[in-house]
PDB file of C-alpha atoms in Angstrom:
ATOM      1  CA  UNK B  18      86.296 -55.972-104.726  1.00  0.00           C
ATOM      2  CA  UNK B  19      86.589 -52.499-104.357  1.00  0.00           C
ATOM      3  CA  UNK B  20      83.833 -50.871-106.065  1.00  0.00           C
ATOM      4  CA  UNK B  21      83.389 -46.764-106.789  1.00  0.00           C
ATOM      5  CA  UNK B  22      80.070 -45.215-106.536  1.00  0.00           C
ATOM      6  CA  UNK B  23      78.614 -42.167-108.976  1.00  0.00           C
ATOM      7  CA  UNK B  24      75.793 -40.392-107.981  1.00  0.00           C
ATOM      8  CA  UNK B  25      75.193 -37.318-110.799  1.00  0.00           C
ATOM      9  CA  UNK B  26      72.028 -35.873-111.675  1.00  0.00           C
ATOM     10  CA  UNK B  27      70.612 -33.365-114.293  1.00  0.00           C
ATOM     11  CA  UNK B  28      67.464 -30.964-114.927  1.00  0.00           C
ATOM     12  CA  UNK B  29      65.193 -32.378-118.126  1.00  0.00           C
ATOM     13  CA  UNK B  30      62.856 -29.729-118.818  1.00  0.00           C
ATOM     14  CA  UNK B  31      59.828 -32.524-119.587  1.00  0.00           C
ATOM     15  CA  UNK B  32      57.724 -33.941-117.317  1.00  0.00           C
ATOM     16  CA  UNK B  33      59.138 -37.454-115.548  1.00  0.00           C
ATOM     17  CA  UNK B  34      56.869 -40.030-117.855  1.00  0.00           C
ATOM     18  CA  UNK B  35      59.139 -38.521-121.284  1.00  0.00           C
ATOM     19  CA  UNK B  36      62.409 -39.717-119.275  1.00  0.00           C
ATOM     20  CA  UNK B  37      60.765 -42.323-118.385  1.00  0.00           C
ATOM     21  CA  UNK B  38      59.816 -43.149-121.995  1.00  0.00           C
ATOM     22  CA  UNK B  39      62.901 -42.415-123.264  1.00  0.00           C
ATOM     23  CA  UNK B  40      65.488 -44.899-120.689  1.00  0.00           C
ATOM     24  CA  UNK B  41      62.780 -47.633-121.018  1.00  0.00           C
ATOM     25  CA  UNK B  42      63.598 -47.051-125.150  1.00  0.00           C
ATOM     26  CA  UNK B  43      67.427 -46.102-125.039  1.00  0.00           C
ATOM     27  CA  UNK B  44      68.004 -48.388-127.806  1.00  0.00           C
ATOM     28  CA  UNK B  45      65.585 -46.079-130.130  1.00  0.00           C
ATOM     29  CA  UNK B  46      68.388 -42.955-129.556  1.00  0.00           C
ATOM     30  CA  UNK B  47      71.581 -44.775-129.062  1.00  0.00           C
ATOM     31  CA  UNK B  48      74.228 -43.560-129.425  1.00  0.00           C
ATOM     32  CA  UNK B  49      74.608 -41.180-126.840  1.00  0.00           C
ATOM     33  CA  UNK B  50      76.655 -39.380-126.515  1.00  0.00           C
ATOM     34  CA  UNK B  51      76.265 -39.101-129.998  1.00  0.00           C
ATOM     35  CA  UNK B  52      80.244 -39.654-130.530  1.00  0.00           C
ATOM     36  CA  UNK B  53      79.976 -43.336-129.279  1.00  0.00           C
ATOM     37  CA  UNK B  54      79.532 -46.359-131.680  1.00  0.00           C
ATOM     38  CA  UNK B  55      77.350 -48.217-129.942  1.00  0.00           C
ATOM     39  CA  UNK B  56      74.747 -51.437-130.441  1.00  0.00           C
ATOM     40  CA  UNK B  57      72.804 -51.927-128.516  1.00  0.00           C
ATOM     41  CA  UNK B  58      69.505 -54.492-128.152  1.00  0.00           C
ATOM     42  CA  UNK B  59      66.288 -54.766-126.346  1.00  0.00           C
ATOM     43  CA  UNK B  60      64.661 -58.296-125.238  1.00  0.00           C
ATOM     44  CA  UNK B  61      62.556 -58.934-125.407  1.00  0.00           C
ATOM     45  CA  UNK B  62      60.689 -55.763-127.513  1.00  0.00           C
ATOM     46  CA  UNK B  63      57.968 -53.845-125.721  1.00  0.00           C
ATOM     47  CA  UNK B  64      56.894 -53.002-122.574  1.00  0.00           C
ATOM     48  CA  UNK B  65      60.083 -52.873-120.144  1.00  0.00           C
ATOM     49  CA  UNK B  66      59.306 -55.074-117.203  1.00  0.00           C
ATOM     50  CA  UNK B  67      61.907 -56.449-114.913  1.00  0.00           C
ATOM     51  CA  UNK B  68      63.993 -59.066-116.631  1.00  0.00           C
ATOM     52  CA  UNK B  69      64.083 -57.165-119.923  1.00  0.00           C
ATOM     53  CA  UNK B  70      67.667 -57.166-121.025  1.00  0.00           C
ATOM     54  CA  UNK B  71      69.851 -54.849-123.123  1.00  0.00           C
ATOM     55  CA  UNK B  72      72.819 -56.510-124.886  1.00  0.00           C
ATOM     56  CA  UNK B  73      75.322 -53.681-125.547  1.00  0.00           C
ATOM     57  CA  UNK B  74      77.818 -53.499-128.084  1.00  0.00           C
ATOM     58  CA  UNK B  75      80.257 -50.165-127.319  1.00  0.00           C
ATOM     59  CA  UNK B  76      83.635 -49.473-129.269  1.00  0.00           C
ATOM     60  CA  UNK B  77      86.342 -48.842-126.949  1.00  0.00           C
ATOM     61  CA  UNK B  78      89.272 -48.361-129.533  1.00  0.00           C
ATOM     62  CA  UNK B  79      89.189 -49.890-133.278  1.00  0.00           C
ATOM     63  CA  UNK B  80      88.665 -53.812-133.696  1.00  0.00           C
ATOM     64  CA  UNK B  81      87.771 -53.487-129.945  1.00  0.00           C
ATOM     65  CA  UNK B  82      84.154 -53.496-128.751  1.00  0.00           C
ATOM     66  CA  UNK B  83      82.976 -54.231-125.000  1.00  0.00           C
ATOM     67  CA  UNK B  84      80.107 -56.495-124.564  1.00  0.00           C
ATOM     68  CA  UNK B  85      77.650 -54.819-121.630  1.00  0.00           C
ATOM     69  CA  UNK B  86      74.751 -57.270-120.521  1.00  0.00           C
ATOM     70  CA  UNK B  87      72.111 -55.604-118.376  1.00  0.00           C
ATOM     71  CA  UNK B  88      69.037 -56.508-116.679  1.00  0.00           C
ATOM     72  CA  UNK B  89      66.391 -54.764-115.132  1.00  0.00           C
ATOM     73  CA  UNK B  90      65.654 -55.461-111.805  1.00  0.00           C
ATOM     74  CA  UNK B  91      63.836 -52.307-110.593  1.00  0.00           C
ATOM     75  CA  UNK B  92      61.041 -50.712-112.092  1.00  0.00           C
ATOM     76  CA  UNK B  93      58.487 -48.004-111.337  1.00  0.00           C
ATOM     77  CA  UNK B  94      57.217 -46.046-113.972  1.00  0.00           C
ATOM     78  CA  UNK B  95      57.791 -43.456-114.427  1.00  0.00           C
ATOM     79  CA  UNK B  96      60.107 -42.715-111.324  1.00  0.00           C
ATOM     80  CA  UNK B  97      62.383 -45.297-111.151  1.00  0.00           C
ATOM     81  CA  UNK B  98      64.393 -47.459-113.658  1.00  0.00           C
ATOM     82  CA  UNK B  99      67.171 -50.182-111.847  1.00  0.00           C
ATOM     83  CA  UNK B 100      69.610 -52.758-113.499  1.00  0.00           C
ATOM     84  CA  UNK B 101      72.281 -54.584-112.934  1.00  0.00           C
ATOM     85  CA  UNK B 102      74.562 -55.182-115.525  1.00  0.00           C
ATOM     86  CA  UNK B 103      78.016 -57.071-116.540  1.00  0.00           C
ATOM     87  CA  UNK B 104      80.399 -56.758-118.825  1.00  0.00           C
ATOM     88  CA  UNK B 105      84.457 -58.962-118.567  1.00  0.00           C
ATOM     89  CA  UNK B 106      85.780 -55.884-117.133  1.00  0.00           C
ATOM     90  CA  UNK B 107      83.755 -54.894-114.237  1.00  0.00           C
ATOM     91  CA  UNK B 108      79.780 -55.216-113.280  1.00  0.00           C
ATOM     92  CA  UNK B 109      77.650 -52.983-110.905  1.00  0.00           C
ATOM     93  CA  UNK B 110      73.814 -51.640-110.373  1.00  0.00           C
ATOM     94  CA  UNK B 111      72.798 -48.878-112.297  1.00  0.00           C
ATOM     95  CA  UNK B 112      69.371 -46.432-110.635  1.00  0.00           C
ATOM     96  CA  UNK B 113      67.859 -44.007-112.632  1.00  0.00           C
ATOM     97  CA  UNK B 114      65.363 -42.505-109.951  1.00  0.00           C
ATOM     98  CA  UNK B 115      63.473 -39.361-112.233  1.00  0.00           C
ATOM     99  CA  UNK B 116      61.225 -36.678-110.023  1.00  0.00           C
ATOM    100  CA  UNK B 117      59.474 -33.690-110.538  1.00  0.00           C
ATOM    101  CA  UNK B 118      60.744 -30.528-110.752  1.00  0.00           C
ATOM    102  CA  UNK B 119      58.563 -27.614-111.708  1.00  0.00           C
ATOM    103  CA  UNK B 120      55.249 -27.468-113.104  1.00  0.00           C
ATOM    104  CA  UNK B 121      56.739 -28.921-116.300  1.00  0.00           C
ATOM    105  CA  UNK B 122      59.960 -30.287-116.157  1.00  0.00           C
ATOM    106  CA  UNK B 123      62.147 -33.610-113.843  1.00  0.00           C
ATOM    107  CA  UNK B 124      64.929 -34.084-112.806  1.00  0.00           C
ATOM    108  CA  UNK B 125      66.996 -37.285-113.846  1.00  0.00           C
ATOM    109  CA  UNK B 126      68.963 -39.065-110.470  1.00  0.00           C
ATOM    110  CA  UNK B 127      72.025 -41.658-111.889  1.00  0.00           C
ATOM    111  CA  UNK B 128      73.323 -43.394-109.308  1.00  0.00           C
ATOM    112  CA  UNK B 129      75.874 -46.632-109.935  1.00  0.00           C
ATOM    113  CA  UNK B 130      77.945 -49.131-108.240  1.00  0.00           C
ATOM    114  CA  UNK B 131      80.524 -49.801-110.370  1.00  0.00           C
ATOM    115  CA  UNK B 132      82.864 -52.920-109.248  1.00  0.00           C
ATOM    116  CA  UNK B 133      86.497 -54.201-111.840  1.00  0.00           C
ATOM    117  CA  UNK B 134      86.965 -57.229-111.541  1.00  0.00           C
ATOM    118  CA  UNK B 135      90.905 -58.973-111.237  1.00  0.00           C
ATOM    119  CA  UNK B 136      93.207 -58.283-112.530  1.00  0.00           C
ATOM    120  CA  UNK B 137      91.749 -54.827-113.241  1.00  0.00           C
ATOM    121  CA  UNK B 138      90.650 -54.664-109.605  1.00  0.00           C
ATOM    122  CA  UNK B 139      93.463 -51.888-108.038  1.00  0.00           C
ATOM    123  CA  UNK B 140      92.561 -49.713-111.462  1.00  0.00           C
ATOM    124  CA  UNK B 141      88.950 -48.783-109.513  1.00  0.00           C
ATOM    125  CA  UNK B 142      89.566 -45.272-109.169  1.00  0.00           C
ATOM    126  CA  UNK B 143      91.103 -44.380-112.870  1.00  0.00           C
ATOM    127  CA  UNK B 144      87.855 -46.891-114.814  1.00  0.00           C
ATOM    128  CA  UNK B 145      85.044 -44.585-111.994  1.00  0.00           C
ATOM    129  CA  UNK B 146      86.525 -41.634-112.205  1.00  0.00           C
ATOM    130  CA  UNK B 147      87.054 -41.824-116.798  1.00  0.00           C
ATOM    131  CA  UNK B 148      83.351 -43.128-116.803  1.00  0.00           C
ATOM    132  CA  UNK B 149      82.352 -40.639-114.556  1.00  0.00           C
ATOM    133  CA  UNK B 150      83.308 -38.127-117.556  1.00  0.00           C
ATOM    134  CA  UNK B 151      81.463 -40.462-120.015  1.00  0.00           C
ATOM    135  CA  UNK B 152      78.086 -40.345-117.892  1.00  0.00           C
ATOM    136  CA  UNK B 153      78.163 -36.718-117.356  1.00  0.00           C
ATOM    137  CA  UNK B 154      78.536 -36.500-120.794  1.00  0.00           C
ATOM    138  CA  UNK B 155      75.655 -39.339-121.164  1.00  0.00           C
ATOM    139  CA  UNK B 156      73.078 -36.814-118.912  1.00  0.00           C
ATOM    140  CA  UNK B 157      74.148 -33.857-120.506  1.00  0.00           C
ATOM    141  CA  UNK B 158      73.487 -35.728-124.334  1.00  0.00           C
ATOM    142  CA  UNK B 159      70.085 -38.221-123.417  1.00  0.00           C
ATOM    143  CA  UNK B 160      68.527 -33.896-121.667  1.00  0.00           C
ATOM    144  CA  UNK B 161      69.183 -32.436-125.734  1.00  0.00           C
ATOM    145  CA  UNK B 162      67.548 -35.776-126.665  1.00  0.00           C
ATOM    146  CA  UNK B 163      64.998 -34.778-124.633  1.00  0.00           C
ATOM    147  CA  UNK B 164      64.412 -30.823-125.298  1.00  0.00           C
ATOM    148  CA  UNK B 165      64.910 -31.473-128.932  1.00  0.00           C
ATOM    149  CA  UNK B 166      62.064 -34.210-129.605  1.00  0.00           C
ATOM    150  CA  UNK B 167      60.008 -32.113-127.589  1.00  0.00           C
ATOM    151  CA  UNK B 168      60.479 -29.302-130.196  1.00  0.00           C
ATOM    152  CA  UNK B 169      59.619 -31.290-133.078  1.00  0.00           C
TER     153      UNK B 169
END
């Protein structure tokens, strides 16, 4: 199974604690990006910790939903949140690293390793490239939610 790696970062005018808090309860602000039809449930409710799960449904086309199951495998608040994810067509690992940037800002780093399962494994690169576009949009929308939330 071939792996596709995605590395993206974005600066956010919020402290690492605020960025981490949003990621740890992202189900409360979904869908991100705003135009994506997403349903997400966190289990158990409450503080995010090793073993916390998210059950996610993403509508790809009318009548066609992709189910994604994620479980937290790494946690170092407020700087690291990592999780394994699995769906029918692919699986992998996502790590969010949050570092301080100046007095009131952060850099949110998204590192993902994607493994596309057979029979789609020959499409790993095009699927990975398409996912990268969505991740760029998602990071920009996360920044918008964080920075707008600071203004209210």
